[in-house]
Coordinates of N, CA and C in Angstrom, one line a residue:
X1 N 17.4 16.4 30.5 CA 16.3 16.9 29.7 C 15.4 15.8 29.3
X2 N 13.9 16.0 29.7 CA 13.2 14.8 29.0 C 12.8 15.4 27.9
X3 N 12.6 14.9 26.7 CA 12.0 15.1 25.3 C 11.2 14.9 25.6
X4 N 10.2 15.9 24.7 CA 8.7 15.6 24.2 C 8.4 16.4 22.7
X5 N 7.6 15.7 22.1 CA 7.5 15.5 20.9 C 7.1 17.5 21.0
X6 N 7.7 18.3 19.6 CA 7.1 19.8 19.2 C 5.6 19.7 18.6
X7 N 5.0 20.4 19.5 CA 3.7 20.8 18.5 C 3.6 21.0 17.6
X8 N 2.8 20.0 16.4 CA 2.8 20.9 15.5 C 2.4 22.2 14.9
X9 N 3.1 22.9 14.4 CA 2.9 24.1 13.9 C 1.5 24.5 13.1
X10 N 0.5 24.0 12.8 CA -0.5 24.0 12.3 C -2.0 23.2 12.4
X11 N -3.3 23.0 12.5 CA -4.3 22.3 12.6 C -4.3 21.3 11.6
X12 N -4.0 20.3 12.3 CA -4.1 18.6 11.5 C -5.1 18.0 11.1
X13 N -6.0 19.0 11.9 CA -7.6 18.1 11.7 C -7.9 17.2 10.7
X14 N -7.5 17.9 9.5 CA -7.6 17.3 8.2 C -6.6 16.5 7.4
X15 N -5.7 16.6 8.2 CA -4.5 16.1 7.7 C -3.2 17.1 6.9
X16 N -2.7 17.2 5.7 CA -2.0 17.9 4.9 C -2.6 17.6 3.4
X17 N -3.8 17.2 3.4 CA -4.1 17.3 2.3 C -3.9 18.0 1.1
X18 N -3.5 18.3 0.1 CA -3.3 16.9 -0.6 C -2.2 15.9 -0.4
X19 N -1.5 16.3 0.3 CA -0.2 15.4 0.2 C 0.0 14.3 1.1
X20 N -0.5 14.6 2.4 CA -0.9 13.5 3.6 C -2.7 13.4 4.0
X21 N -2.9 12.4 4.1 CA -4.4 12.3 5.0 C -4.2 12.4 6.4
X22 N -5.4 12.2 7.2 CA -5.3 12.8 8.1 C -4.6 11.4 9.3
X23 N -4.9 10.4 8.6 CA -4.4 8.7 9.5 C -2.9 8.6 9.6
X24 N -2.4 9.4 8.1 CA -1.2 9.5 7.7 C -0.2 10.4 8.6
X25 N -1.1 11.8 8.7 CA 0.2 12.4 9.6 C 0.0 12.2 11.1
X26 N -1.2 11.5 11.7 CA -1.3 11.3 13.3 C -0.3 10.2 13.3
X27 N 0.0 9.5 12.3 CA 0.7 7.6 12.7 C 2.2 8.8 12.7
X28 N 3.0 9.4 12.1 CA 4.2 9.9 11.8 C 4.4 10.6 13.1
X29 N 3.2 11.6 13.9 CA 3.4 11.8 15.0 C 2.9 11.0 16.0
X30 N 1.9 11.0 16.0 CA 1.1 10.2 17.3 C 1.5 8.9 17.7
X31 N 2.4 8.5 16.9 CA 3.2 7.0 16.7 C 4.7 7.3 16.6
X32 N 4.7 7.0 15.5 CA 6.4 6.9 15.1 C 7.1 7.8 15.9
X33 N 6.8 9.1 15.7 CA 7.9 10.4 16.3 C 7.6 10.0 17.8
X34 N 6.7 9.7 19.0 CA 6.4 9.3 19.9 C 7.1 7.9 20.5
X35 N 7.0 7.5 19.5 CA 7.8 6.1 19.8 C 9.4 6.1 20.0
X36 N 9.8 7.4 19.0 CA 11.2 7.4 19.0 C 11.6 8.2 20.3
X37 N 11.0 9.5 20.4 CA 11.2 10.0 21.7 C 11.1 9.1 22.9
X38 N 10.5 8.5 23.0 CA 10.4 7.6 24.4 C 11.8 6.8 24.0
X39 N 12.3 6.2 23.1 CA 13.3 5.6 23.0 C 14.4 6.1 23.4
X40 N 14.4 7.2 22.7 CA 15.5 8.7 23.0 C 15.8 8.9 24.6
X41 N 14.7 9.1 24.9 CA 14.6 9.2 26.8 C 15.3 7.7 27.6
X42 N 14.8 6.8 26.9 CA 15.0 5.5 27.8 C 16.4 5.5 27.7
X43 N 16.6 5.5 26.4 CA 18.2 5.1 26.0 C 19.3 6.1 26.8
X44 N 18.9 7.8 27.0 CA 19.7 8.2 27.3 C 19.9 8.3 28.9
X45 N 18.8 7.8 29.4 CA 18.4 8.1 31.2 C 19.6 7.8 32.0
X46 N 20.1 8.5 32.8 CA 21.4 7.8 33.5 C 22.6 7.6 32.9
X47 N 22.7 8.6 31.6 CA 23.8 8.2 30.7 C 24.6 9.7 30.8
X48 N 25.9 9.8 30.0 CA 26.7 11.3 29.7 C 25.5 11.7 29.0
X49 N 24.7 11.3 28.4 CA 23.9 12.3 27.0 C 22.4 12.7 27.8
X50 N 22.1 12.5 29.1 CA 20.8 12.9 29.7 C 21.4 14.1 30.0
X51 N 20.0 15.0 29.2 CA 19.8 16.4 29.5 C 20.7 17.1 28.4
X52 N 20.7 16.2 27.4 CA 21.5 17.3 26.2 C 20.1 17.0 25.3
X53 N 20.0 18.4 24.2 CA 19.4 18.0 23.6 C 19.3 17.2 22.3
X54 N 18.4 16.7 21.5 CA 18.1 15.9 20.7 C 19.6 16.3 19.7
X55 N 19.3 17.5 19.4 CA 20.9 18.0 18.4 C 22.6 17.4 18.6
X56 N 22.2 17.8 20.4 CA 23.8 17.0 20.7 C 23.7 15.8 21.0
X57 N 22.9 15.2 21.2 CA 23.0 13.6 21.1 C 23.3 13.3 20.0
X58 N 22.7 13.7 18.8 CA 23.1 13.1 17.5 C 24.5 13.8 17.0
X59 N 25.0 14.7 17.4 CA 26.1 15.3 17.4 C 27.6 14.4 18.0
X60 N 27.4 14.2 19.3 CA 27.6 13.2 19.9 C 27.9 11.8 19.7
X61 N 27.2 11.5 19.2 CA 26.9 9.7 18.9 C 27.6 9.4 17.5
X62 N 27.5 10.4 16.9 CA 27.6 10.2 15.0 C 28.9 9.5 14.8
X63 N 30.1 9.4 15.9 CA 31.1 9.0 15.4 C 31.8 7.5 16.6
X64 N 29.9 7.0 17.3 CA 30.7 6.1 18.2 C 29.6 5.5 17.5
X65 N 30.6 4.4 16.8 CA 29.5 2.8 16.9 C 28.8 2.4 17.6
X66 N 29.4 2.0 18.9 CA 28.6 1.2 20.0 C 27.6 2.1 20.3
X67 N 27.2 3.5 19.7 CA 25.9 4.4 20.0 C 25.0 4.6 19.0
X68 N 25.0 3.3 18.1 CA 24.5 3.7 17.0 C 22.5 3.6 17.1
X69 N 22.0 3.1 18.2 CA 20.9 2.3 18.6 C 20.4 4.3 18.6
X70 N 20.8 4.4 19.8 CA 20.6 5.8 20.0 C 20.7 7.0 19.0
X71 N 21.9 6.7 18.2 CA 21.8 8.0 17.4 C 20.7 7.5 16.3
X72 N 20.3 6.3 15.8 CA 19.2 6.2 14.8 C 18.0 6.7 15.2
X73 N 17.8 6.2 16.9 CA 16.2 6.8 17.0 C 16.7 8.4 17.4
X74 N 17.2 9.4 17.9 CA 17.6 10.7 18.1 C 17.8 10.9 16.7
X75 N 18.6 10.4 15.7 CA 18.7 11.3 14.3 C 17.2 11.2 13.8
X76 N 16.5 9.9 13.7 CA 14.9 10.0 13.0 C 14.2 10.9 13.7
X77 N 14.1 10.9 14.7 CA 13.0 11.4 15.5 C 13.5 13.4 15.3
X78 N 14.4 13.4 15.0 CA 15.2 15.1 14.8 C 14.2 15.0 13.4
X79 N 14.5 14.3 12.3 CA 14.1 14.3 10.8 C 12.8 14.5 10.9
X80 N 11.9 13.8 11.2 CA 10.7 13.5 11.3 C 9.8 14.9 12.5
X81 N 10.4 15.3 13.0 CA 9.7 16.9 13.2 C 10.4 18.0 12.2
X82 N 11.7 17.2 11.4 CA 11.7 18.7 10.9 C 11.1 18.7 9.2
X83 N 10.8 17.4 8.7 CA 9.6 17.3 7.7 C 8.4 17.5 8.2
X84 N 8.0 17.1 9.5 CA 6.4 17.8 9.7 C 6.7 19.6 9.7
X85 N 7.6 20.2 10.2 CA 7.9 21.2 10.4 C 7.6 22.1 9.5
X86 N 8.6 21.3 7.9 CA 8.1 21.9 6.6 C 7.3 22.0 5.7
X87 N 6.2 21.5 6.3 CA 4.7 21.1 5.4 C 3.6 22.1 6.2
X88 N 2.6 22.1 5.3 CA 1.4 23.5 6.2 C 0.7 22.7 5.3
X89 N -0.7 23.0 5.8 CA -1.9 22.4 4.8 C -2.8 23.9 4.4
X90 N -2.0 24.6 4.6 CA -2.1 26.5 4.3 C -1.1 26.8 3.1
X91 N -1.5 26.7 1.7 CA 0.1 26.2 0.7 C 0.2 28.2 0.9
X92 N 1.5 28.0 1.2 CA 1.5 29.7 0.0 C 2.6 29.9 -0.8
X93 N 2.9 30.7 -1.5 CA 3.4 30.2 -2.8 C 4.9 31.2 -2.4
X94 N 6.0 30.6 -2.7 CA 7.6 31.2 -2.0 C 7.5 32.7 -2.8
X95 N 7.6 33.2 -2.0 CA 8.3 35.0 -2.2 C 9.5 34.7 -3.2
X96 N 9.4 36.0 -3.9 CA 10.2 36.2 -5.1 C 11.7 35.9 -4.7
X97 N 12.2 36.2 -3.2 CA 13.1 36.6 -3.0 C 13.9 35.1 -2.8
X98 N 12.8 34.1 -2.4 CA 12.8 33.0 -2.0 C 13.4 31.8 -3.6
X99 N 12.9 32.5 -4.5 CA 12.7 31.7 -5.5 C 14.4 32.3 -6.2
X100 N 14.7 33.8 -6.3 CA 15.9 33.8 -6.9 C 16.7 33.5 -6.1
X101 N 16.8 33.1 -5.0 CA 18.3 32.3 -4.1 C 18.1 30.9 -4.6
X102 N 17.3 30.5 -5.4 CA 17.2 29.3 -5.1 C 17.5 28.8 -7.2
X103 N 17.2 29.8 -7.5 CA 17.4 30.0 -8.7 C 19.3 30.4 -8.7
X104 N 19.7 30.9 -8.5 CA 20.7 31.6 -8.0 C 21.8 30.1 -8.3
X105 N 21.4 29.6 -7.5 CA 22.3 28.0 -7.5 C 21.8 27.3 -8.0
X106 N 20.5 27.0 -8.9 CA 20.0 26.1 -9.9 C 19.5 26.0 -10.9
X107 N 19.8 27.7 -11.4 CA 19.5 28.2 -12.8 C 17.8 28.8 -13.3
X108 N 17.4 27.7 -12.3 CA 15.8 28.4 -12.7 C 15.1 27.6 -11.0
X109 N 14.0 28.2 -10.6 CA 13.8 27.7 -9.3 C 12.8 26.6 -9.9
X110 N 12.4 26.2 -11.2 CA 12.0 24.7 -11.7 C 12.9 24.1 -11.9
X111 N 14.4 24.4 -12.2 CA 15.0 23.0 -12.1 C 15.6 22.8 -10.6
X112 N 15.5 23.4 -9.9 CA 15.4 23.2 -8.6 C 14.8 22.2 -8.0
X113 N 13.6 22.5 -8.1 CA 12.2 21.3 -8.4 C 13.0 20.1 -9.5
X114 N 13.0 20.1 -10.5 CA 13.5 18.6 -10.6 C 14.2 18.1 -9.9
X115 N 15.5 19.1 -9.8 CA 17.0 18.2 -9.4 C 16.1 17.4 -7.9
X116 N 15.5 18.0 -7.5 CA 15.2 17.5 -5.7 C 13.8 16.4 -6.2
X117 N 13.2 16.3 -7.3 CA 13.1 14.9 -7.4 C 13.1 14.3 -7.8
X118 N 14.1 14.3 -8.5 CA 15.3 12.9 -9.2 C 16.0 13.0 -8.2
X119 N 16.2 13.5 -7.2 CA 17.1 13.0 -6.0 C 16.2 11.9 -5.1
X120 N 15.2 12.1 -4.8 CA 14.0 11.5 -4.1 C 13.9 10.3 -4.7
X121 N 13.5 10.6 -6.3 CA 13.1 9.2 -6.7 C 13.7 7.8 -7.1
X122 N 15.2 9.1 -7.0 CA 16.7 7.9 -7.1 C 16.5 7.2 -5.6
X123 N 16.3 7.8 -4.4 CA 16.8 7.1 -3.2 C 16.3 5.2 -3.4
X124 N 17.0 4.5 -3.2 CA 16.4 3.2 -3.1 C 16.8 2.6 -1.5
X125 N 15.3 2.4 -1.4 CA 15.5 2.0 0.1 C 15.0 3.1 1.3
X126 N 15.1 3.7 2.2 CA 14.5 4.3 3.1 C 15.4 5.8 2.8
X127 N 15.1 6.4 3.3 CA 16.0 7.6 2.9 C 15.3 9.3 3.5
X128 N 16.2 9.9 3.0 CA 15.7 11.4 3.1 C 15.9 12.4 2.1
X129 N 15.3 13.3 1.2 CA 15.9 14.2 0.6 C 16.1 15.5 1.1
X130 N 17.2 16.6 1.0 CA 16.9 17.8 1.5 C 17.5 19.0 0.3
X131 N 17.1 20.2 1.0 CA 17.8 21.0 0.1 C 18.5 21.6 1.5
X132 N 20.0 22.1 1.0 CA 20.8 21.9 2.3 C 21.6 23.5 1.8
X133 N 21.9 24.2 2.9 CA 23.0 25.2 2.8 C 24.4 24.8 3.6
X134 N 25.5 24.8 2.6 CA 27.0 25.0 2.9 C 27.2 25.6 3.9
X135 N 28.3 25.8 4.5 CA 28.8 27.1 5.7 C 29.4 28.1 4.8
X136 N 29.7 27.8 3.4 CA 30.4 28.7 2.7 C 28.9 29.3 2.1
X137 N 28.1 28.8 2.0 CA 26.6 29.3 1.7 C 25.9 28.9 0.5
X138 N 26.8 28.1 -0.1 CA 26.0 26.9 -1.0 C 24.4 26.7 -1.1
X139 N 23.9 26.5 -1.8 CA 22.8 25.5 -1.9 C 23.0 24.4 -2.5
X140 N 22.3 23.4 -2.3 CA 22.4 22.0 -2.6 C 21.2 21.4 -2.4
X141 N 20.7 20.6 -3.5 CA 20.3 19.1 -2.8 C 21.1 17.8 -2.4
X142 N 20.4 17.0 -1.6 CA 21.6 15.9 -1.0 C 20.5 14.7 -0.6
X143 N 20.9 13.5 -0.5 CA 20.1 12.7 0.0 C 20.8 12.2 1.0
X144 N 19.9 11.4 2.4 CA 20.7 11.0 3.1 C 20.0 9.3 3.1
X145 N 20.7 8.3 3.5 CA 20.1 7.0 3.9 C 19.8 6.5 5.4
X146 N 18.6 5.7 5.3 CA 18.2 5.6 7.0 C 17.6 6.6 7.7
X147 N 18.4 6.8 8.9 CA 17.8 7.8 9.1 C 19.0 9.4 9.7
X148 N 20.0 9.0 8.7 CA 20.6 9.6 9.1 C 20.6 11.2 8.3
X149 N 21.1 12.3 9.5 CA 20.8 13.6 9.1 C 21.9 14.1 8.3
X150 N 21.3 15.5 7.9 CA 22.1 16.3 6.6 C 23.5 16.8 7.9
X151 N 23.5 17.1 8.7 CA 24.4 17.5 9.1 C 25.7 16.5 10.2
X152 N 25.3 14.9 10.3 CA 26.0 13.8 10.5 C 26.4 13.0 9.1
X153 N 25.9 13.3 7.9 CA 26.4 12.9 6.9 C 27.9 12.4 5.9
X154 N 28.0 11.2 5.8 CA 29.5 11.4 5.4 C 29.1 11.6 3.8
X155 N 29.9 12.5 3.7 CA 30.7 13.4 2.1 C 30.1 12.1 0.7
X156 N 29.5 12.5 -0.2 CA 29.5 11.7 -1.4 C 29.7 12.3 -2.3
X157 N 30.1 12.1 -3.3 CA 31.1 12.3 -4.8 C 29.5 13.2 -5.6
X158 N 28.1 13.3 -5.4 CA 27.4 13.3 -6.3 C 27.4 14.7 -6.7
X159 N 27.1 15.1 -7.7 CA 27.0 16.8 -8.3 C 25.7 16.7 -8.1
X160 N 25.5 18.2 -7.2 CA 23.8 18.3 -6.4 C 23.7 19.6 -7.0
X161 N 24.0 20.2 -8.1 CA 23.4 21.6 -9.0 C 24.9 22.1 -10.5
X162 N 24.0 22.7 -10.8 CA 24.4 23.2 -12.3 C 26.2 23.2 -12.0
X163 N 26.2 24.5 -10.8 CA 27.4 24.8 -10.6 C 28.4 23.9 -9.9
X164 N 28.1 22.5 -9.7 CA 28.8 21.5 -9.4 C 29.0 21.4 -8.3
X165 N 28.3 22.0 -7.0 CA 28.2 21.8 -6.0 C 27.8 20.1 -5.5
X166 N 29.1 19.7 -4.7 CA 29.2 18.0 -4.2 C 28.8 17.7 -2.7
X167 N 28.3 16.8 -2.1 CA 28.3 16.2 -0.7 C 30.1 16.4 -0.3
X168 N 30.8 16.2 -1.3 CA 31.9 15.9 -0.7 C 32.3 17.7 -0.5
X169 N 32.3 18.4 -1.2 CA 32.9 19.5 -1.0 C 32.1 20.4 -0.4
X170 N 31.0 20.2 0.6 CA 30.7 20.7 1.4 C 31.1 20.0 3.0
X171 N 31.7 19.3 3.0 CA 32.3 18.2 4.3 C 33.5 18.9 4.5
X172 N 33.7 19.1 6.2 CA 34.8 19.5 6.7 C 35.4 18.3 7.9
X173 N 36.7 18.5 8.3 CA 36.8 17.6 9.3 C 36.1 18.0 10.7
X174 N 35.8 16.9 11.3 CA 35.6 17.3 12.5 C 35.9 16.0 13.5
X175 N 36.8 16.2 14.3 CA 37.6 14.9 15.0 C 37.8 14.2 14.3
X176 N 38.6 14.5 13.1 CA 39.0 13.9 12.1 C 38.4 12.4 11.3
X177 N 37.0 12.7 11.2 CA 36.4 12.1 10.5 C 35.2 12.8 9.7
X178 N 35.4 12.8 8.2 CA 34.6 14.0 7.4 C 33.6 13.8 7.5
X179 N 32.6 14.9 7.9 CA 31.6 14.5 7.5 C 30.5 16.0 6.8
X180 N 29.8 15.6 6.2 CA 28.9 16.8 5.1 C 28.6 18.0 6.8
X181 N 29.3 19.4 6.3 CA 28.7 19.9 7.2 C 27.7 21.0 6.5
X182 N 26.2 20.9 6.7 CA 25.2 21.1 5.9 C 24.0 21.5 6.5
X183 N 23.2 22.6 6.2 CA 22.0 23.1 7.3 C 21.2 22.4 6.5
X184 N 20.4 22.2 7.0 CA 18.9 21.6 6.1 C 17.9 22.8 6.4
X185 N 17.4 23.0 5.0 CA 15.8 24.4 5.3 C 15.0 23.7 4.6
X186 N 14.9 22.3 4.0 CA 13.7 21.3 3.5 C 13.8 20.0 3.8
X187 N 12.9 19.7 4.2 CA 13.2 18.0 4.4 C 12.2 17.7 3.9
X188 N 12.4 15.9 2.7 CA 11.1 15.0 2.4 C 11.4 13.6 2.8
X189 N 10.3 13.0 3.7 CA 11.0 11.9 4.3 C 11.1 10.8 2.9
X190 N 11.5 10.3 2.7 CA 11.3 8.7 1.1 C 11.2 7.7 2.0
X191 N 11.2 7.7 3.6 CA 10.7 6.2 4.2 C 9.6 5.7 3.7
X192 N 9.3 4.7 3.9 CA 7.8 3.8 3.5 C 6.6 4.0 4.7
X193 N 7.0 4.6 5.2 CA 6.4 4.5 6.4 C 5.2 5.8 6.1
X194 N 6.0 7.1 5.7 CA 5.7 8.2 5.1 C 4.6 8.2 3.6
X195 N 4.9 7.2 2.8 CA 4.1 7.6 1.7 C 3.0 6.2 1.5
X196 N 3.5 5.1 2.0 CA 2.9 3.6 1.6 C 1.1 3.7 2.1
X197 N 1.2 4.3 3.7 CA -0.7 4.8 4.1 C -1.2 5.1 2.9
X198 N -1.1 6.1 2.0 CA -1.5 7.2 1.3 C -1.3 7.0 -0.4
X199 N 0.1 6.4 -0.6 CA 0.3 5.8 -2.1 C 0.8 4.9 -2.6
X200 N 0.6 3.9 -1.4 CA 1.2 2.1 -1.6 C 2.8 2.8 -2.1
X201 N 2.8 2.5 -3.3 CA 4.1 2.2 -3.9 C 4.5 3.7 -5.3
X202 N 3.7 4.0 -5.6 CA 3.3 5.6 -6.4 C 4.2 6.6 -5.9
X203 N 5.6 6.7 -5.6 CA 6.0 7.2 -5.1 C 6.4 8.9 -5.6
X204 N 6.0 8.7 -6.8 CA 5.8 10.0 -7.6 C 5.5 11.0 -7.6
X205 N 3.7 10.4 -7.4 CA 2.9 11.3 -6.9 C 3.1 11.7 -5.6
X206 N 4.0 11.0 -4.7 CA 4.0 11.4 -3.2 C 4.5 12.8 -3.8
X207 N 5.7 12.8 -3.9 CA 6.6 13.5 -4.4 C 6.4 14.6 -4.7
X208 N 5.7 14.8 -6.1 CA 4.7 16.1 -6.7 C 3.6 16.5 -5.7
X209 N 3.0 15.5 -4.9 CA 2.2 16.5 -4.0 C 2.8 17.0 -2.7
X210 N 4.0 17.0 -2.3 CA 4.4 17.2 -1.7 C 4.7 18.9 -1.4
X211 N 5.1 19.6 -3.2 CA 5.3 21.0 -3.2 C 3.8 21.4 -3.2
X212 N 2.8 21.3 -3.2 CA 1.6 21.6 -2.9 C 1.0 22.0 -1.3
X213 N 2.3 21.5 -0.4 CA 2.1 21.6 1.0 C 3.3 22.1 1.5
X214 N 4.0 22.3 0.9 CA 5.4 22.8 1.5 C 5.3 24.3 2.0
X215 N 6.0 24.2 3.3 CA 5.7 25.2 3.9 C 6.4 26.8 3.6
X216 N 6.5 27.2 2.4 CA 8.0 28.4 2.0 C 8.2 29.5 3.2
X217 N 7.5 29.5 4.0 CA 7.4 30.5 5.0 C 8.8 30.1 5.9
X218 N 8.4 29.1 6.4 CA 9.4 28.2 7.5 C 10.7 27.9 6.6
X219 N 10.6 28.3 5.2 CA 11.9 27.6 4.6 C 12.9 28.6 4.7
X220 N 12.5 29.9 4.2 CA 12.6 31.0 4.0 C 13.4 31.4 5.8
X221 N 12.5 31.0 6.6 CA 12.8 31.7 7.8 C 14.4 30.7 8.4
X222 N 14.6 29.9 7.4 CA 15.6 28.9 8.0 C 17.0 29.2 7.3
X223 N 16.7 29.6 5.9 CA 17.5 30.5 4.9 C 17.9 32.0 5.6
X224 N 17.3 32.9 6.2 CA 17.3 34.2 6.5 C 18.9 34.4 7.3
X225 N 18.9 33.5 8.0 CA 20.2 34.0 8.9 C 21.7 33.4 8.0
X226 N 21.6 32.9 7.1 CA 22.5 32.7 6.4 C 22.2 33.2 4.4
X227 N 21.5 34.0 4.4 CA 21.3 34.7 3.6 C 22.3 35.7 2.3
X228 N 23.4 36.3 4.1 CA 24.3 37.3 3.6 C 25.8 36.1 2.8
X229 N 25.5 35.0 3.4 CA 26.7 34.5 3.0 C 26.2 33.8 1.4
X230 N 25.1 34.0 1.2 CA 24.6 33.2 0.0 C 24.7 34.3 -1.1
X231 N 24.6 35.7 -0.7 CA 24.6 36.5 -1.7 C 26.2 37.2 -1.9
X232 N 27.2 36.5 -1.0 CA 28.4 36.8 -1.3 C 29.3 35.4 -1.9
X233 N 28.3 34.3 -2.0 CA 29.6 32.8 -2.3 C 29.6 32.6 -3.8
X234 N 28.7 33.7 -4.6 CA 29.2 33.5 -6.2 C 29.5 34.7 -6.2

């Protein structure tokens, strides 16, 4: 399989204003996500992992060292279309239905919104924040470092909502090495790469303008198929 980078879902022309300019989101695609895919391809060409997709490569790799070259650029380059994924420069505002599942596991769908950015603004160093569903059907926020994803993550001790939902107690084994097994329906990248164009060091404001652009449609549609297990796990 050769990769090539997903269209974006929406006209960039302008960027994602307010939250990205328009220099900002061509360098994340037209560069970075570009750069990593050709990496992805080189790296895998002639290998066991040519012709799987971006998912099982990183699936794959997550538990061999000597593949860690590969799984970094395959895990970013997975991250980095699924935050362009969740942004529209079309805001519209999450359906009711949207807000009590989310309320549901966070008491109010504003402290929701905080908890996810005190998670963001804790990350030190490059990172990712997400709001993540359990297999048992949890919600959570979670951060990850690098560029590694919500669903190659190893287990952390942190309480990610009221009801004491942990990184660790959403991890199952798998070839017996734990790791967070976790869907992601929001990604915000905290690389530098992502906010430094647009807000040097202000990483605040990245942050707050970020729900200004977030896409609840696509969030919503990522929640739906795991929906019934959310309204049966309390």
């Amino acid at each position: 399989m050769f990769h090539q980078r997903t269209p974006l879902p929406y006209d960039a022309t302008n960027g994602l204003e307010p939250f990205l300019t328009r220099p900002a989101v061509e360098f994340l695609y037209n560069k970075r996500l570009a750069q990593l895919i050709d990496n992805v391809n080189r790296m895998t060409g002639g290998t066991d992992h040519e012709g799987k997709s971006i998912y099982d490569v990183i699936y794959a790799t997550a538990q061999d060292p000597t593949q860690a070259a590969l799984l970094n650029n395959a895990s970013q380059a997975w991250n980095i279309s699924f935050f362009l994924e969740s942004v529209t420069p079309t805001y519209i505002e999450p359906r009711d239905s949207m807000k009590r599942d989310i309320a549901d596991h966070f008491g109010t769908f504003e402290r929701f919104k905080s908890t996810f950015e005190q998670s963001a603004l804790g990350l030190f160093g490059n990172g990712w924040t997400w709001l993540v569903v359990s297999s048992s059907g949890e919600l959570a926020v979670m951060n990850t470092f690098n560029a590694v994803s919500p669903f190659t993550a190893l287990p952390h001790g942190h309480k990610a909502s009221r009801k004491g939902v942990s990184y660790a107690s959403l991890s199952e084994k798998i070839d017996e090495r734990p790791f967070v097994y976790a869907t992601p329906i929001l990604g915000l990248s905290m690389w530098q790469e992502a906010f430094l164009p647009d807000y040097a060091i202000d990483r605040e404001s990245y942050v707050q303008n970020f729900w200004k652009c977030v896409n609840w449609s696509a969030v919503e549609e990522r929640l739906a198929p795991m929906r019934s297990s959310l309204n049966s796990a309390w």
